[in-house]
Amino acid sequence: MWVLGIDTSCDDTGVGLVREGQVVVNLVLSQALHQGFGGVVPELASREHLKALPRLTQEALAQAGVAPKDLALIAATRGPGLIGALLVGYTFAKGLAWALERPFYAIHHLEGHIAAAWPEGLEPPFLVLVASGGHTHLYEVLGLGQYRLLGATRDDAAGEAFDKVARLLGLGFPGGPELERLAGEAEEGVPFPVPLRDQEGYDFSFSGLKTRALHLVEKGLPKAALAKGFQEAAIAHLAEVVLRAAKAAGHGALLVAGGVAANRALQERFKEAGLKVHFPPKGLSQDNGAMIALAAWRRHRAGLPPSPLALGATPYWPLEAT
Ligand code: KG4
Ligand code: ZN
């Protein structure tokens, strides 16, 4: 059974093909035209998705050697995200589903990230941290489509903080991978205080780290040591909150998903914790279409119904409401 998944929630055009839960093709076109603006320009993102999507879809089908009629399910990200960008992929996918007379699955972007990190055979309940450019959210997964929010960022998302500090250091966008590379050049990091150490809940905060980075850049401290110090504190913060929650919940398994999950220092830190931690396979942590197809495949297999074509896309959509 072939499943087509499309994600156009932000600035990456993602088209993926999944067969019986296995990723076969996963094409991601990262839009370069936002570089000069220091952030994503929503209207430009929508237009780029529109240009790229038909070609990328044809290429994905050709690479897999399947015809449109071979597709059994069509899925797309319904939200959250930039509404104009979402609408392009969502409407395109609905059009395909209608023309091919196939079931359509409207997928929550975070359920896609979770599906990408969720290994076959792992039964809920477990905890999942989604750390990306738009989210730093900790959930308890009680079942597919059953999520309980335990904590979230009070200010910036983790990936957003990596991006902003990278920018302070004169690195390109997205900054996470470049900051990680620069941090690797330093022997020792400049110390950064770990945020929210005395809270009782499971929230996150990155704005203090960002401000400290700005002060240290203005003081002219070496950039690699600064990058390493920031990265260490950000990872220590994520690990402390999440591992404390995992211990309290007592589930023993944990997923770390989203773009930031690709960070190797973060993976090392979580692996030291002594519980089963699962990360997305390479290429599936950043925004992509295959994760949306994986979520739809799981929903279909669990007997959850497809979505009506009359359902619209939405920029705000709490995961708990799926
Ligand atoms: O999941 P994603 O592709 O898009 C969103 O849904 O936001 O995540 C992108 C974010 C960016 O902020 C990027 O800088 C960050 O993930 N990221 C990283 C790394 N790779 C990507 N952050 C830290 N270390 C990395 N290696
Ligand atoms: Zn994402």
Coordinates of C-alpha atoms and ligand atoms in Angstrom, one line a residue:
M1 CA 0.0 0.0 0.0
W2 CA 1.5 3.3 -1.2
V3 CA 0.9 6.5 0.8
L4 CA 1.8 10.0 -0.5
G5 CA 2.5 12.6 2.2
I6 CA 2.9 16.4 1.6
D7 CA 4.2 19.0 4.0
T8 CA 4.2 22.7 3.1
S9 CA 3.8 24.2 6.6
C10 CA 6.8 26.6 6.5
D11 CA 9.6 27.0 4.0
D12 CA 10.4 23.4 3.0
T13 CA 8.4 21.7 0.3
G14 CA 8.2 18.1 1.4
V15 CA 6.9 15.1 -0.7
G16 CA 7.3 11.6 0.6
L17 CA 6.2 8.1 -0.4
V18 CA 5.8 5.4 2.1
R19 CA 5.1 1.7 1.4
E20 CA 3.7 -0.5 4.3
G21 CA 5.2 2.0 6.8
Q22 CA 8.6 2.1 5.1
V23 CA 9.9 5.3 3.7
V24 CA 10.8 4.8 0.0
V25 CA 11.2 8.4 -1.3
N26 CA 11.5 11.6 0.7
L27 CA 12.2 14.7 -1.3
V28 CA 12.6 18.0 0.5
L29 CA 13.2 21.3 -1.3
S30 CA 14.5 23.9 1.2
Q31 CA 13.7 27.4 -0.1
A32 CA 16.8 29.5 -0.3
L33 CA 15.2 32.8 -1.3
H34 CA 14.5 33.8 2.3
Q35 CA 18.2 34.0 3.1
G36 CA 18.5 37.7 2.6
F37 CA 15.5 38.5 4.8
G38 CA 16.7 37.0 8.0
G39 CA 13.5 34.9 8.3
V40 CA 10.8 33.3 6.3
V41 CA 8.6 35.6 4.1
P42 CA 5.2 33.9 4.1
E43 CA 4.0 35.1 0.8
L44 CA 7.2 34.1 -1.0
A45 CA 7.1 30.7 0.7
S46 CA 3.5 30.1 -0.6
R47 CA 4.6 31.0 -4.2
E48 CA 7.6 28.8 -4.1
H49 CA 5.6 25.8 -2.8
L50 CA 3.2 26.3 -5.7
K51 CA 6.1 26.3 -8.2
A52 CA 7.8 23.3 -6.7
L53 CA 5.0 21.0 -5.7
P54 CA 3.8 19.5 -9.0
R55 CA 7.4 18.9 -10.2
L56 CA 8.5 17.4 -6.8
T57 CA 5.5 15.1 -6.7
Q58 CA 6.2 13.8 -10.3
E59 CA 9.8 13.3 -9.4
A60 CA 8.9 11.3 -6.2
L61 CA 6.5 9.1 -8.2
A62 CA 9.1 8.5 -10.9
Q63 CA 11.8 7.7 -8.3
A64 CA 9.5 5.1 -6.7
G65 CA 8.3 3.8 -10.0
V66 CA 4.7 4.2 -9.2
A67 CA 1.8 5.8 -11.1
P68 CA -0.7 8.1 -9.4
K69 CA -3.4 5.4 -9.6
D70 CA -1.1 3.1 -7.4
L71 CA -1.5 5.5 -4.5
A72 CA -3.8 4.1 -1.8
L73 CA -3.9 7.1 0.6
I74 CA -3.1 10.8 0.2
A75 CA -2.1 12.9 3.2
A76 CA -1.0 16.5 3.8
T77 CA -0.2 18.7 6.8
R78 CA -3.4 20.6 7.8
G79 CA -1.7 22.7 10.4
P80 CA -0.2 24.4 12.4
G81 CA 2.0 26.6 10.2
L82 CA 1.9 29.5 7.8
I83 CA -1.6 29.5 6.4
G84 CA -0.7 30.5 2.9
A85 CA 2.0 27.9 2.7
L86 CA -0.2 25.2 4.3
L87 CA -3.0 25.9 1.8
V88 CA -0.8 25.1 -1.2
G89 CA 0.1 21.6 -0.1
Y90 CA -3.2 20.8 1.6
T91 CA -5.3 21.9 -1.4
F92 CA -3.0 20.1 -3.9
A93 CA -3.3 16.9 -1.9
K94 CA -7.1 17.2 -1.6
G95 CA -7.3 17.7 -5.3
L96 CA -5.3 14.6 -6.0
A97 CA -7.4 12.6 -3.5
W98 CA -10.6 13.8 -5.1
A99 CA -9.4 13.1 -8.7
L100 CA -8.0 9.7 -7.8
E101 CA -11.0 8.9 -5.5
R102 CA -8.7 7.9 -2.6
P103 CA -9.1 8.6 1.1
F104 CA -7.5 11.8 2.3
Y105 CA -5.8 12.2 5.7
A106 CA -5.4 15.7 7.2
I107 CA -2.4 15.4 9.5
H108 CA -1.2 17.5 12.4
H109 CA 2.4 18.7 11.7
L110 CA 3.5 17.5 15.1
E111 CA 1.9 14.1 14.7
G112 CA 4.1 13.9 11.6
H113 CA 7.2 14.6 13.6
I114 CA 6.2 12.1 16.2
A115 CA 5.5 9.4 13.5
A116 CA 9.0 10.0 12.1
A117 CA 10.6 9.1 15.5
W118 CA 8.1 6.3 16.6
P119 CA 9.7 2.9 16.0
E120 CA 7.6 0.0 14.9
G121 CA 6.5 -2.1 17.9
L122 CA 6.8 0.6 20.6
E123 CA 3.4 0.8 22.4
P124 CA 2.2 3.9 24.2
P125 CA 2.2 5.4 26.7
F126 CA 5.5 7.2 26.3
L127 CA 6.8 10.8 26.3
V128 CA 7.8 12.8 23.3
L129 CA 9.7 16.0 23.0
V130 CA 9.1 17.9 19.8
A131 CA 11.9 20.5 19.4
S132 CA 11.9 22.4 16.1
G133 CA 12.0 25.9 14.8
G134 CA 8.4 26.5 15.8
H135 CA 7.9 24.2 18.7
T136 CA 9.4 23.0 22.0
H137 CA 6.6 20.9 23.4
L138 CA 6.6 17.9 25.7
Y139 CA 3.7 15.5 25.4
E140 CA 2.6 12.3 26.9
V141 CA 1.4 10.0 24.1
L142 CA -1.4 7.9 25.4
G143 CA -2.3 6.4 22.0
L144 CA -2.3 7.5 18.3
G145 CA -4.2 10.8 18.3
Q146 CA -4.3 11.0 22.1
Y147 CA -1.9 13.5 23.5
R148 CA -1.5 15.3 26.8
L149 CA 0.6 18.5 26.9
L150 CA 3.1 18.4 29.8
G151 CA 5.0 21.6 29.1
A152 CA 6.1 24.0 26.4
T153 CA 8.4 26.9 25.8
R154 CA 7.5 30.2 27.4
D155 CA 9.3 32.2 24.7
D156 CA 11.4 31.0 21.8
A157 CA 11.4 27.5 20.4
A158 CA 14.7 25.6 20.8
G159 CA 15.4 25.7 17.1
E160 CA 14.5 29.3 16.9
A161 CA 17.1 30.0 19.6
F162 CA 19.7 28.1 17.7
D163 CA 18.8 30.1 14.6
K164 CA 19.0 33.4 16.4
V165 CA 22.3 32.8 18.2
A166 CA 23.7 31.4 14.9
R167 CA 22.7 34.7 13.3
L168 CA 24.4 36.7 16.0
L169 CA 27.5 34.6 15.2
G170 CA 27.3 35.5 11.6
L171 CA 26.3 32.0 10.5
G172 CA 23.7 31.2 7.8
F173 CA 20.0 30.1 8.1
P174 CA 18.9 27.6 9.4
G175 CA 21.5 28.1 12.0
G176 CA 21.2 24.8 14.0
P177 CA 23.5 22.6 11.9
E178 CA 26.0 25.5 11.4
L179 CA 26.1 26.3 15.1
E180 CA 26.6 22.6 15.9
R181 CA 29.6 22.5 13.5
L182 CA 31.1 25.7 14.9
A183 CA 30.7 24.4 18.5
G184 CA 32.7 21.3 17.5
E185 CA 35.7 23.5 16.9
A186 CA 36.0 24.6 20.5
E187 CA 37.7 22.7 23.3
E188 CA 35.6 24.3 26.0
G189 CA 32.4 26.3 26.0
V190 CA 31.9 29.7 27.6
P191 CA 29.6 29.0 30.6
F192 CA 25.9 29.8 30.2
P193 CA 23.4 29.4 33.1
V194 CA 20.9 26.6 32.5
P195 CA 17.3 28.1 32.5
L196 CA 14.4 27.3 34.8
R197 CA 16.3 25.0 37.1
D198 CA 14.0 25.5 40.1
Q199 CA 10.6 25.1 38.4
E200 CA 8.2 22.4 39.4
G201 CA 6.6 22.1 36.0
Y202 CA 8.0 21.1 32.6
D203 CA 8.3 24.3 30.8
F204 CA 11.2 25.6 28.7
S205 CA 12.8 29.0 28.1
F206 CA 15.5 30.1 25.7
S207 CA 15.3 33.9 25.7
G208 CA 17.8 34.2 28.6
L209 CA 20.4 32.1 26.7
K210 CA 19.8 34.3 23.6
T211 CA 20.4 37.5 25.6
R212 CA 23.5 36.2 27.2
A213 CA 24.8 35.2 23.8
L214 CA 24.2 38.7 22.6
H215 CA 26.2 40.2 25.5
L216 CA 29.1 37.8 24.9
V217 CA 29.2 38.6 21.2
E218 CA 29.3 42.3 22.0
K219 CA 32.2 41.6 24.4
G220 CA 34.0 39.9 21.5
L221 CA 34.4 36.4 23.0
P222 CA 35.6 33.7 20.7
K223 CA 32.7 32.5 18.5
A224 CA 33.3 28.7 18.7
A225 CA 33.5 28.7 22.5
L226 CA 30.4 30.8 22.6
A227 CA 28.5 28.4 20.3
K228 CA 29.6 25.5 22.4
G229 CA 28.6 27.1 25.6
F230 CA 25.2 28.0 24.2
Q231 CA 24.6 24.6 22.8
E232 CA 25.6 22.8 26.0
A233 CA 23.2 24.9 28.1
A234 CA 20.4 24.6 25.7
I235 CA 20.8 20.8 25.6
A236 CA 21.3 20.6 29.4
H237 CA 18.0 22.5 29.8
L238 CA 16.0 20.2 27.4
A239 CA 17.5 17.1 28.9
E240 CA 16.9 18.2 32.6
V241 CA 13.2 19.0 32.0
V242 CA 12.4 16.0 29.8
L243 CA 14.2 13.4 31.9
R244 CA 12.6 14.7 35.1
A245 CA 9.2 14.4 33.4
A246 CA 10.1 10.9 32.1
K247 CA 11.1 9.8 35.6
A248 CA 7.9 11.2 37.1
A249 CA 5.7 9.5 34.4
G250 CA 7.6 6.2 34.8
H251 CA 7.1 5.1 31.1
G252 CA 10.7 4.1 30.4
A253 CA 10.5 5.1 26.7
L254 CA 11.0 8.6 25.2
L255 CA 11.0 10.0 21.7
V256 CA 12.9 13.1 20.7
A257 CA 11.5 14.6 17.4
G258 CA 11.7 17.7 15.3
G259 CA 14.6 19.4 13.5
V260 CA 16.7 19.9 16.7
A261 CA 16.7 16.1 17.3
A262 CA 19.3 15.9 14.5
N263 CA 21.8 17.5 16.9
R264 CA 24.5 14.9 17.8
A265 CA 25.5 16.4 21.1
L266 CA 21.8 16.4 22.1
Q267 CA 21.5 12.7 21.1
E268 CA 24.5 11.8 23.1
R269 CA 23.2 13.6 26.2
F270 CA 19.8 11.8 26.0
K271 CA 21.4 8.4 25.4
E272 CA 23.4 8.7 28.6
A273 CA 20.1 8.9 30.6
G274 CA 19.6 5.2 30.9
L275 CA 16.1 4.9 29.4
K276 CA 15.1 4.0 25.8
V277 CA 15.3 7.1 23.7
H278 CA 14.3 7.1 20.1
F279 CA 15.3 9.7 17.5
P280 CA 14.1 10.0 13.9
P281 CA 16.2 8.3 11.3
K282 CA 18.6 10.5 9.3
G283 CA 16.6 12.8 6.9
L284 CA 13.4 12.5 8.9
S285 CA 14.0 14.9 11.7
Q286 CA 13.5 18.1 9.7
D287 CA 10.2 19.0 8.0
N288 CA 9.4 16.5 5.3
G289 CA 6.6 14.7 3.5
A290 CA 7.4 11.1 4.5
M291 CA 6.6 11.8 8.1
I292 CA 3.1 13.0 7.1
A293 CA 2.6 9.8 5.1
L294 CA 3.8 7.7 8.1
A295 CA 1.3 9.4 10.3
A296 CA -1.5 8.7 7.8
W297 CA -0.4 5.1 7.4
R298 CA -0.5 4.7 11.2
R299 CA -4.0 6.3 11.4
H300 CA -5.3 4.1 8.6
R301 CA -3.8 0.9 10.2
A302 CA -5.4 1.8 13.5
G303 CA -8.8 2.1 11.8
L304 CA -9.0 5.9 12.3
P305 CA -11.2 7.4 9.6
P306 CA -10.0 9.7 6.8
S307 CA -10.8 13.4 6.8
P308 CA -13.7 15.0 4.9
L309 CA -12.5 17.0 1.9
A310 CA -14.6 19.9 3.2
L311 CA -12.2 20.3 6.2
G312 CA -10.0 23.4 5.8
A313 CA -6.4 24.0 6.7
T314 CA -5.7 25.9 10.0
P315 CA -2.7 27.9 11.2
Y316 CA -3.5 27.2 14.9
W317 CA -4.4 23.7 16.0
P318 CA -3.4 22.3 19.4
L319 CA -2.1 18.7 19.1
E320 CA -4.4 17.7 22.0
A321 CA -7.4 18.5 19.7
T322 CA -6.6 15.9 17.1
Ligands
KG4_1 O1 11.3 20.5 12.2 P1 12.0 21.6 11.5 O2 12.7 21.2 10.1 O3 11.0 22.7 11.1 C1 10.1 23.3 12.0 O4 9.0 22.6 12.1 O5 10.4 24.3 12.6 O6 13.1 22.2 12.4 C2 14.0 23.2 12.0 C3 14.8 23.7 13.1 C4 15.6 24.9 12.8 O7 15.4 25.9 13.8 C5 17.0 24.4 12.8 O8 18.0 25.4 13.1 C6 16.9 23.3 13.8 O9 15.7 22.7 13.6 N1 18.0 22.3 13.7 C7 19.0 22.1 14.6 C8 19.9 21.2 14.0 N2 19.4 20.8 12.8 C9 18.3 21.6 12.6 N3 19.2 22.7 15.8 C10 20.3 22.3 16.5 N4 21.2 21.4 16.0 C11 21.0 20.8 14.8 N5 21.9 19.9 14.3
ZN2 ZN 8.4 20.9 11.9

